């Protein structure tokens, strides 16, 4: 029996040797992102912008920070900074849907309907049912005085409005289940603005 005792310490040695060293993940940037996002949601755009940019520069792979910086730039009217950031994101992440969407909005804000239209067409090729893209298509057609095409695009976008209203009702039901009555009431009011009352009743019984 004693001749096998060496197996135990040997096995322990192998196990310890093969165990990866503990990884100390850097989560500080995640906390900073949370603070910046909170400021953004509170409307403190100018305070949030440098935080998002600092995080993205330190962690270029954290594309969410870059996207939020670009969005903040659009909302604060800093169109050139926004354009540059979205170009970086689309270079590193080709076809990044949110970056494309906000770049289109940004280009429209600058009056560059030609470039906005080209980017929009590429985005619609990948997702022709996105109501946000369809709405922007309507804006571009209207700007170009192509009113019939604008009407068609707006109508297509609104086809999804009822579907989203049903989603609001399902969310409201969950919020009520957890006692979040105020938030639930807000979602129900938004749904009521879109759905007829008989459809509200049917949706609540789903």
mmCIF file of N, CA and C in Angstrom, residues 28-129:
data_model
loop_
_atom_site.group_PDB
_atom_site.id
_atom_site.type_symbol
_atom_site.label_atom_id
_atom_site.label_comp_id
_atom_site.label_asym_id
_atom_site.label_seq_id
_atom_site.Cartn_x
_atom_site.Cartn_y
_atom_site.Cartn_z
ATOM 1 N N UNK A 28 -12.837 48.157 -13.538
ATOM 2 C CA UNK A 28 -12.956 49.578 -13.214
ATOM 3 C C UNK A 28 -13.631 50.346 -14.334
ATOM 4 N N UNK A 29 -13.312 49.975 -15.589
ATOM 5 C CA UNK A 29 -13.923 50.685 -16.719
ATOM 6 C C UNK A 29 -15.417 50.415 -16.805
ATOM 7 N N UNK A 30 -15.851 49.254 -16.303
ATOM 8 C CA UNK A 30 -17.285 48.955 -16.310
ATOM 9 C C UNK A 30 -18.029 49.852 -15.324
ATOM 10 N N UNK A 31 -17.406 50.100 -14.174
ATOM 11 C CA UNK A 31 -18.002 51.014 -13.192
ATOM 12 C C UNK A 31 -18.053 52.427 -13.745
ATOM 13 N N UNK A 32 -16.968 52.822 -14.413
ATOM 14 C CA UNK A 32 -16.925 54.163 -15.007
ATOM 15 C C UNK A 32 -17.980 54.295 -16.100
ATOM 16 N N UNK A 33 -18.166 53.224 -16.864
ATOM 17 C CA UNK A 33 -19.192 53.230 -17.915
ATOM 18 C C UNK A 33 -20.585 53.379 -17.302
ATOM 19 N N UNK A 34 -20.807 52.689 -16.185
ATOM 20 C CA UNK A 34 -22.099 52.798 -15.500
ATOM 21 C C UNK A 34 -22.376 54.214 -15.043
ATOM 22 N N UNK A 35 -21.335 54.878 -14.525
ATOM 23 C CA UNK A 35 -21.498 56.274 -14.076
ATOM 24 C C UNK A 35 -21.796 57.189 -15.267
ATOM 25 N N UNK A 36 -21.054 56.978 -16.354
ATOM 26 C CA UNK A 36 -21.260 57.801 -17.551
ATOM 27 C C UNK A 36 -22.652 57.581 -18.141
ATOM 28 N N UNK A 37 -23.097 56.329 -18.171
ATOM 29 C CA UNK A 37 -24.423 56.010 -18.712
ATOM 30 C C UNK A 37 -25.513 56.647 -17.855
ATOM 31 N N UNK A 38 -25.297 56.651 -16.543
ATOM 32 C CA UNK A 38 -26.267 57.273 -15.637
ATOM 33 C C UNK A 38 -26.374 58.770 -15.913
ATOM 34 N N UNK A 39 -25.231 59.429 -16.100
ATOM 35 C CA UNK A 39 -25.234 60.858 -16.424
ATOM 36 C C UNK A 39 -25.949 61.113 -17.750
ATOM 37 N N UNK A 40 -25.672 60.254 -18.718
ATOM 38 C CA UNK A 40 -26.292 60.377 -20.045
ATOM 39 C C UNK A 40 -27.810 60.289 -19.936
ATOM 40 N N UNK A 41 -28.295 59.309 -19.190
ATOM 41 C CA UNK A 41 -29.737 59.109 -19.047
ATOM 42 C C UNK A 41 -30.407 60.228 -18.265
ATOM 43 N N UNK A 42 -29.635 60.873 -17.407
ATOM 44 C CA UNK A 42 -30.164 62.007 -16.646
ATOM 45 C C UNK A 42 -30.152 63.296 -17.448
ATOM 46 N N UNK A 43 -29.584 63.239 -18.647
ATOM 47 C CA UNK A 43 -29.528 64.426 -19.494
ATOM 48 C C UNK A 43 -28.260 65.235 -19.358
ATOM 49 N N UNK A 44 -27.313 64.756 -18.547
ATOM 50 C CA UNK A 44 -26.036 65.463 -18.359
ATOM 51 C C UNK A 44 -25.060 65.001 -19.445
ATOM 52 N N UNK A 45 -25.391 65.336 -20.691
ATOM 53 C CA UNK A 45 -24.640 64.843 -21.846
ATOM 54 C C UNK A 45 -23.186 65.319 -21.830
ATOM 55 N N UNK A 46 -22.983 66.588 -21.561
ATOM 56 C CA UNK A 46 -21.630 67.136 -21.601
ATOM 57 C C UNK A 46 -20.727 66.523 -20.533
ATOM 58 N N UNK A 47 -21.308 66.153 -19.405
ATOM 59 C CA UNK A 47 -20.517 65.500 -18.363
ATOM 60 C C UNK A 47 -20.196 64.060 -18.740
ATOM 61 N N UNK A 48 -21.110 63.420 -19.435
ATOM 62 C CA UNK A 48 -20.918 62.017 -19.794
ATOM 63 C C UNK A 48 -19.905 61.843 -20.926
ATOM 64 N N UNK A 49 -19.851 62.792 -21.853
ATOM 65 C CA UNK A 49 -19.015 62.649 -23.042
ATOM 66 C C UNK A 49 -17.549 62.338 -22.740
ATOM 67 N N UNK A 50 -16.851 63.132 -21.918
ATOM 68 C CA UNK A 50 -15.431 62.839 -21.678
ATOM 69 C C UNK A 50 -15.213 61.500 -20.988
ATOM 70 N N UNK A 51 -16.171 61.060 -20.189
ATOM 71 C CA UNK A 51 -16.046 59.762 -19.522
ATOM 72 C C UNK A 51 -16.115 58.626 -20.535
ATOM 73 N N UNK A 52 -17.091 58.704 -21.440
ATOM 74 C CA UNK A 52 -17.201 57.677 -22.488
ATOM 75 C C UNK A 52 -15.929 57.632 -23.339
ATOM 76 N N UNK A 53 -15.422 58.810 -23.702
ATOM 77 C CA UNK A 53 -14.244 58.872 -24.563
ATOM 78 C C UNK A 53 -13.018 58.309 -23.857
ATOM 79 N N UNK A 54 -12.856 58.648 -22.593
ATOM 80 C CA UNK A 54 -11.721 58.148 -21.818
ATOM 81 C C UNK A 54 -11.749 56.619 -21.724
ATOM 82 N N UNK A 55 -12.926 56.073 -21.497
ATOM 83 C CA UNK A 55 -13.068 54.610 -21.403
ATOM 84 C C UNK A 55 -12.719 53.966 -22.738
ATOM 85 N N UNK A 56 -13.236 54.539 -23.834
ATOM 86 C CA UNK A 56 -12.999 53.950 -25.155
ATOM 87 C C UNK A 56 -11.521 54.017 -25.539
ATOM 88 N N UNK A 57 -10.858 55.102 -25.192
ATOM 89 C CA UNK A 57 -9.435 55.226 -25.516
ATOM 90 C C UNK A 57 -8.607 54.205 -24.739
ATOM 91 N N UNK A 58 -8.988 53.961 -23.489
ATOM 92 C CA UNK A 58 -8.266 52.993 -22.659
ATOM 93 C C UNK A 58 -8.607 51.555 -23.035
ATOM 94 N N UNK A 59 -9.836 51.352 -23.534
ATOM 95 C CA UNK A 59 -10.307 50.004 -23.886
ATOM 96 C C UNK A 59 -10.994 50.055 -25.249
ATOM 97 N N UNK A 60 -10.224 50.114 -26.340
ATOM 98 C CA UNK A 60 -10.823 50.235 -27.680
ATOM 99 C C UNK A 60 -11.758 49.092 -28.045
ATOM 100 N N UNK A 61 -11.581 47.947 -27.376
ATOM 101 C CA UNK A 61 -12.466 46.817 -27.663
ATOM 102 C C UNK A 61 -13.853 47.001 -27.047
ATOM 103 N N UNK A 62 -13.963 47.967 -26.134
ATOM 104 C CA UNK A 62 -15.250 48.218 -25.467
ATOM 105 C C UNK A 62 -16.051 49.173 -26.348
ATOM 106 N N UNK A 63 -16.611 48.618 -27.422
ATOM 107 C CA UNK A 63 -17.252 49.442 -28.450
ATOM 108 C C UNK A 63 -18.490 50.171 -27.933
ATOM 109 N N UNK A 64 -19.102 49.652 -26.857
ATOM 110 C CA UNK A 64 -20.296 50.322 -26.327
ATOM 111 C C UNK A 64 -19.966 51.752 -25.868
ATOM 112 N N UNK A 65 -18.782 51.911 -25.281
ATOM 113 C CA UNK A 65 -18.372 53.249 -24.822
ATOM 114 C C UNK A 65 -18.191 54.197 -26.004
ATOM 115 N N UNK A 66 -17.618 53.673 -27.086
ATOM 116 C CA UNK A 66 -17.450 54.490 -28.289
ATOM 117 C C UNK A 66 -18.786 54.879 -28.888
ATOM 118 N N UNK A 67 -19.716 53.920 -28.910
ATOM 119 C CA UNK A 67 -21.050 54.207 -29.441
ATOM 120 C C UNK A 67 -21.750 55.274 -28.610
ATOM 121 N N UNK A 68 -21.676 55.142 -27.293
ATOM 122 C CA UNK A 68 -22.329 56.116 -26.416
ATOM 123 C C UNK A 68 -21.698 57.500 -26.568
ATOM 124 N N UNK A 69 -20.374 57.543 -26.774
ATOM 125 C CA UNK A 69 -19.721 58.836 -26.999
ATOM 126 C C UNK A 69 -20.236 59.465 -28.289
ATOM 127 N N UNK A 70 -20.337 58.652 -29.336
ATOM 128 C CA UNK A 70 -20.849 59.169 -30.602
ATOM 129 C C UNK A 70 -22.273 59.675 -30.474
ATOM 130 N N UNK A 71 -23.121 58.917 -29.775
ATOM 131 C CA UNK A 71 -24.512 59.335 -29.571
ATOM 132 C C UNK A 71 -24.568 60.648 -28.793
ATOM 133 N N UNK A 72 -23.739 60.743 -27.755
ATOM 134 C CA UNK A 72 -23.708 61.968 -26.951
ATOM 135 C C UNK A 72 -23.271 63.164 -27.797
ATOM 136 N N UNK A 73 -22.329 62.928 -28.703
ATOM 137 C CA UNK A 73 -21.875 64.006 -29.591
ATOM 138 C C UNK A 73 -22.999 64.447 -30.526
ATOM 139 N N UNK A 74 -23.762 63.497 -31.043
ATOM 140 C CA UNK A 74 -24.895 63.839 -31.911
ATOM 141 C C UNK A 74 -25.891 64.700 -31.147
ATOM 142 N N UNK A 75 -26.218 64.287 -29.933
ATOM 143 C CA UNK A 75 -27.230 64.998 -29.142
ATOM 144 C C UNK A 75 -26.749 66.380 -28.706
ATOM 145 N N UNK A 76 -25.440 66.544 -28.593
ATOM 146 C CA UNK A 76 -24.909 67.848 -28.186
ATOM 147 C C UNK A 76 -24.508 68.710 -29.377
ATOM 148 N N UNK A 77 -24.739 68.209 -30.599
ATOM 149 C CA UNK A 77 -24.460 68.993 -31.793
ATOM 150 C C UNK A 77 -23.023 68.944 -32.262
ATOM 151 N N UNK A 78 -22.208 68.054 -31.676
ATOM 152 C CA UNK A 78 -20.802 67.936 -32.069
ATOM 153 C C UNK A 78 -20.700 66.916 -33.201
ATOM 154 N N UNK A 79 -21.173 67.319 -34.377
ATOM 155 C CA UNK A 79 -21.354 66.380 -35.482
ATOM 156 C C UNK A 79 -20.038 65.818 -36.025
ATOM 157 N N UNK A 80 -18.981 66.621 -36.068
ATOM 158 C CA UNK A 80 -17.708 66.142 -36.604
ATOM 159 C C UNK A 80 -17.098 65.069 -35.715
ATOM 160 N N UNK A 81 -17.155 65.297 -34.397
ATOM 161 C CA UNK A 81 -16.646 64.289 -33.456
ATOM 162 C C UNK A 81 -17.458 63.008 -33.579
ATOM 163 N N UNK A 82 -18.767 63.160 -33.701
ATOM 164 C CA UNK A 82 -19.637 61.999 -33.834
ATOM 165 C C UNK A 82 -19.301 61.217 -35.101
ATOM 166 N N UNK A 83 -19.146 61.921 -36.194
ATOM 167 C CA UNK A 83 -18.835 61.273 -37.478
ATOM 168 C C UNK A 83 -17.538 60.484 -37.400
ATOM 169 N N UNK A 84 -16.530 61.090 -36.791
ATOM 170 C CA UNK A 84 -15.231 60.426 -36.658
ATOM 171 C C UNK A 84 -15.336 59.149 -35.815
ATOM 172 N N UNK A 85 -16.092 59.232 -34.713
ATOM 173 C CA UNK A 85 -16.224 58.060 -33.840
ATOM 174 C C UNK A 85 -16.966 56.939 -34.551
ATOM 175 N N UNK A 86 -18.059 57.262 -35.237
ATOM 176 C CA UNK A 86 -18.816 56.216 -35.932
ATOM 177 C C UNK A 86 -17.992 55.601 -37.057
ATOM 178 N N UNK A 87 -17.163 56.399 -37.714
ATOM 179 C CA UNK A 87 -16.285 55.863 -38.763
ATOM 180 C C UNK A 87 -15.295 54.862 -38.174
ATOM 181 N N UNK A 88 -14.769 55.166 -36.998
ATOM 182 C CA UNK A 88 -13.843 54.242 -36.316
ATOM 183 C C UNK A 88 -14.556 52.935 -35.983
ATOM 184 N N UNK A 89 -15.761 53.061 -35.425
ATOM 185 C CA UNK A 89 -16.517 51.864 -35.042
ATOM 186 C C UNK A 89 -16.857 51.007 -36.261
ATOM 187 N N UNK A 90 -17.272 51.645 -37.352
ATOM 188 C CA UNK A 90 -17.659 50.896 -38.546
ATOM 189 C C UNK A 90 -16.449 50.306 -39.262
ATOM 190 N N UNK A 91 -15.277 50.915 -39.054
ATOM 191 C CA UNK A 91 -14.045 50.344 -39.604
ATOM 192 C C UNK A 91 -13.651 49.093 -38.829
ATOM 193 N N UNK A 92 -13.772 49.174 -37.505
ATOM 194 C CA UNK A 92 -13.388 48.042 -36.654
ATOM 195 C C UNK A 92 -14.467 46.966 -36.588
ATOM 196 N N UNK A 93 -15.730 47.402 -36.732
ATOM 197 C CA UNK A 93 -16.863 46.469 -36.657
ATOM 198 C C UNK A 93 -17.784 46.720 -37.849
ATOM 199 N N UNK A 94 -17.394 46.252 -39.039
ATOM 200 C CA UNK A 94 -18.216 46.506 -40.240
ATOM 201 C C UNK A 94 -19.650 46.012 -40.058
ATOM 202 N N UNK A 95 -20.593 46.871 -40.438
ATOM 203 C CA UNK A 95 -22.001 46.503 -40.335
ATOM 204 C C UNK A 95 -22.585 46.631 -38.950
ATOM 205 N N UNK A 96 -21.886 47.331 -38.053
ATOM 206 C CA UNK A 96 -22.371 47.544 -36.683
ATOM 207 C C UNK A 96 -23.696 48.315 -36.758
ATOM 208 N N UNK A 97 -24.841 47.668 -36.505
ATOM 209 C CA UNK A 97 -26.153 48.283 -36.776
ATOM 210 C C UNK A 97 -26.386 49.613 -36.070
ATOM 211 N N UNK A 98 -26.083 49.694 -34.776
ATOM 212 C CA UNK A 98 -26.353 50.933 -34.040
ATOM 213 C C UNK A 98 -25.444 52.066 -34.504
ATOM 214 N N UNK A 99 -24.205 51.734 -34.835
ATOM 215 C CA UNK A 99 -23.288 52.766 -35.332
ATOM 216 C C UNK A 99 -23.759 53.284 -36.683
ATOM 217 N N UNK A 100 -24.251 52.377 -37.533
ATOM 218 C CA UNK A 100 -24.796 52.801 -38.830
ATOM 219 C C UNK A 100 -26.004 53.705 -38.636
ATOM 220 N N UNK A 101 -26.911 53.286 -37.763
ATOM 221 C CA UNK A 101 -28.132 54.057 -37.518
ATOM 222 C C UNK A 101 -27.811 55.478 -37.070
ATOM 223 N N UNK A 102 -26.907 55.593 -36.092
ATOM 224 C CA UNK A 102 -26.587 56.923 -35.556
ATOM 225 C C UNK A 102 -25.721 57.741 -36.504
ATOM 226 N N UNK A 103 -24.932 57.072 -37.324
ATOM 227 C CA UNK A 103 -24.170 57.816 -38.330
ATOM 228 C C UNK A 103 -25.118 58.411 -39.368
ATOM 229 N N UNK A 104 -26.143 57.639 -39.749
ATOM 230 C CA UNK A 104 -27.147 58.157 -40.696
ATOM 231 C C UNK A 104 -27.834 59.390 -40.102
ATOM 232 N N UNK A 105 -28.261 59.292 -38.847
ATOM 233 C CA UNK A 105 -28.899 60.430 -38.180
ATOM 234 C C UNK A 105 -27.960 61.629 -38.136
ATOM 235 N N UNK A 106 -26.696 61.353 -37.834
ATOM 236 C CA UNK A 106 -25.712 62.432 -37.737
ATOM 237 C C UNK A 106 -25.502 63.109 -39.086
ATOM 238 N N UNK A 107 -25.398 62.298 -40.139
ATOM 239 C CA UNK A 107 -25.208 62.854 -41.482
ATOM 240 C C UNK A 107 -26.413 63.684 -41.918
ATOM 241 N N UNK A 108 -27.605 63.235 -41.543
ATOM 242 C CA UNK A 108 -28.804 64.015 -41.866
ATOM 243 C C UNK A 108 -28.806 65.345 -41.132
ATOM 244 N N UNK A 109 -28.288 65.343 -39.911
ATOM 245 C CA UNK A 109 -28.199 66.600 -39.144
ATOM 246 C C UNK A 109 -27.278 67.605 -39.818
ATOM 247 N N UNK A 110 -26.282 67.095 -40.545
ATOM 248 C CA UNK A 110 -25.348 67.992 -41.231
ATOM 249 C C UNK A 110 -25.823 68.332 -42.645
ATOM 250 N N UNK A 111 -26.937 67.721 -43.062
ATOM 251 C CA UNK A 111 -27.457 67.991 -44.405
ATOM 252 C C UNK A 111 -26.837 67.143 -45.489
ATOM 253 N N UNK A 112 -26.033 66.156 -45.109
ATOM 254 C CA UNK A 112 -25.381 65.298 -46.094
ATOM 255 C C UNK A 112 -26.295 64.119 -46.425
ATOM 256 N N UNK A 113 -27.351 64.394 -47.194
ATOM 257 C CA UNK A 113 -28.333 63.357 -47.508
ATOM 258 C C UNK A 113 -27.771 62.310 -48.455
ATOM 259 N N UNK A 114 -26.798 62.692 -49.278
ATOM 260 C CA UNK A 114 -26.229 61.739 -50.238
ATOM 261 C C UNK A 114 -25.494 60.615 -49.505
ATOM 262 N N UNK A 115 -24.601 60.989 -48.587
ATOM 263 C CA UNK A 115 -23.852 59.980 -47.853
ATOM 264 C C UNK A 115 -24.770 59.206 -46.898
ATOM 265 N N UNK A 116 -25.725 59.937 -46.296
ATOM 266 C CA UNK A 116 -26.682 59.291 -45.403
ATOM 267 C C UNK A 116 -27.504 58.257 -46.160
ATOM 268 N N UNK A 117 -27.924 58.614 -47.365
ATOM 269 C CA UNK A 117 -28.717 57.707 -48.181
ATOM 270 C C UNK A 117 -27.947 56.462 -48.585
ATOM 271 N N UNK A 118 -26.671 56.627 -48.924
ATOM 272 C CA UNK A 118 -25.841 55.491 -49.325
ATOM 273 C C UNK A 118 -25.670 54.514 -48.157
ATOM 274 N N UNK A 119 -25.417 55.056 -46.972
ATOM 275 C CA UNK A 119 -25.259 54.213 -45.788
ATOM 276 C C UNK A 119 -26.581 53.547 -45.413
ATOM 277 N N UNK A 120 -27.673 54.305 -45.565
ATOM 278 C CA UNK A 120 -29.000 53.762 -45.256
ATOM 279 C C UNK A 120 -29.345 52.594 -46.184
ATOM 280 N N UNK A 121 -29.036 52.721 -47.454
ATOM 281 C CA UNK A 121 -29.334 51.644 -48.402
ATOM 282 C C UNK A 121 -28.580 50.372 -48.036
ATOM 283 N N UNK A 122 -27.331 50.516 -47.601
ATOM 284 C CA UNK A 122 -26.555 49.342 -47.190
ATOM 285 C C UNK A 122 -27.173 48.700 -45.944
ATOM 286 N N UNK A 123 -27.637 49.555 -45.031
ATOM 287 C CA UNK A 123 -28.253 49.045 -43.804
ATOM 288 C C UNK A 123 -29.568 48.337 -44.104
ATOM 289 N N UNK A 124 -30.359 48.892 -45.032
ATOM 290 C CA UNK A 124 -31.645 48.287 -45.388
ATOM 291 C C UNK A 124 -31.474 46.957 -46.115
ATOM 292 N N UNK A 125 -30.361 46.785 -46.804
ATOM 293 C CA UNK A 125 -30.088 45.513 -47.464
ATOM 294 C C UNK A 125 -29.971 44.386 -46.440
ATOM 295 N N UNK A 126 -29.467 44.730 -45.247
ATOM 296 C CA UNK A 126 -29.304 43.726 -44.189
ATOM 297 C C UNK A 126 -30.570 43.568 -43.360
ATOM 298 N N UNK A 127 -31.333 44.648 -43.195
ATOM 299 C CA UNK A 127 -32.550 44.593 -42.377
ATOM 300 C C UNK A 127 -33.568 45.587 -42.934
ATOM 301 N N UNK A 128 -34.397 45.089 -43.827
ATOM 302 C CA UNK A 128 -35.372 45.966 -44.495
ATOM 303 C C UNK A 128 -36.625 46.179 -43.661
ATOM 304 N N UNK A 129 -36.682 45.547 -42.457
ATOM 305 C CA UNK A 129 -37.882 45.660 -41.617
ATOM 306 C C UNK A 129 -37.662 46.532 -40.384
#
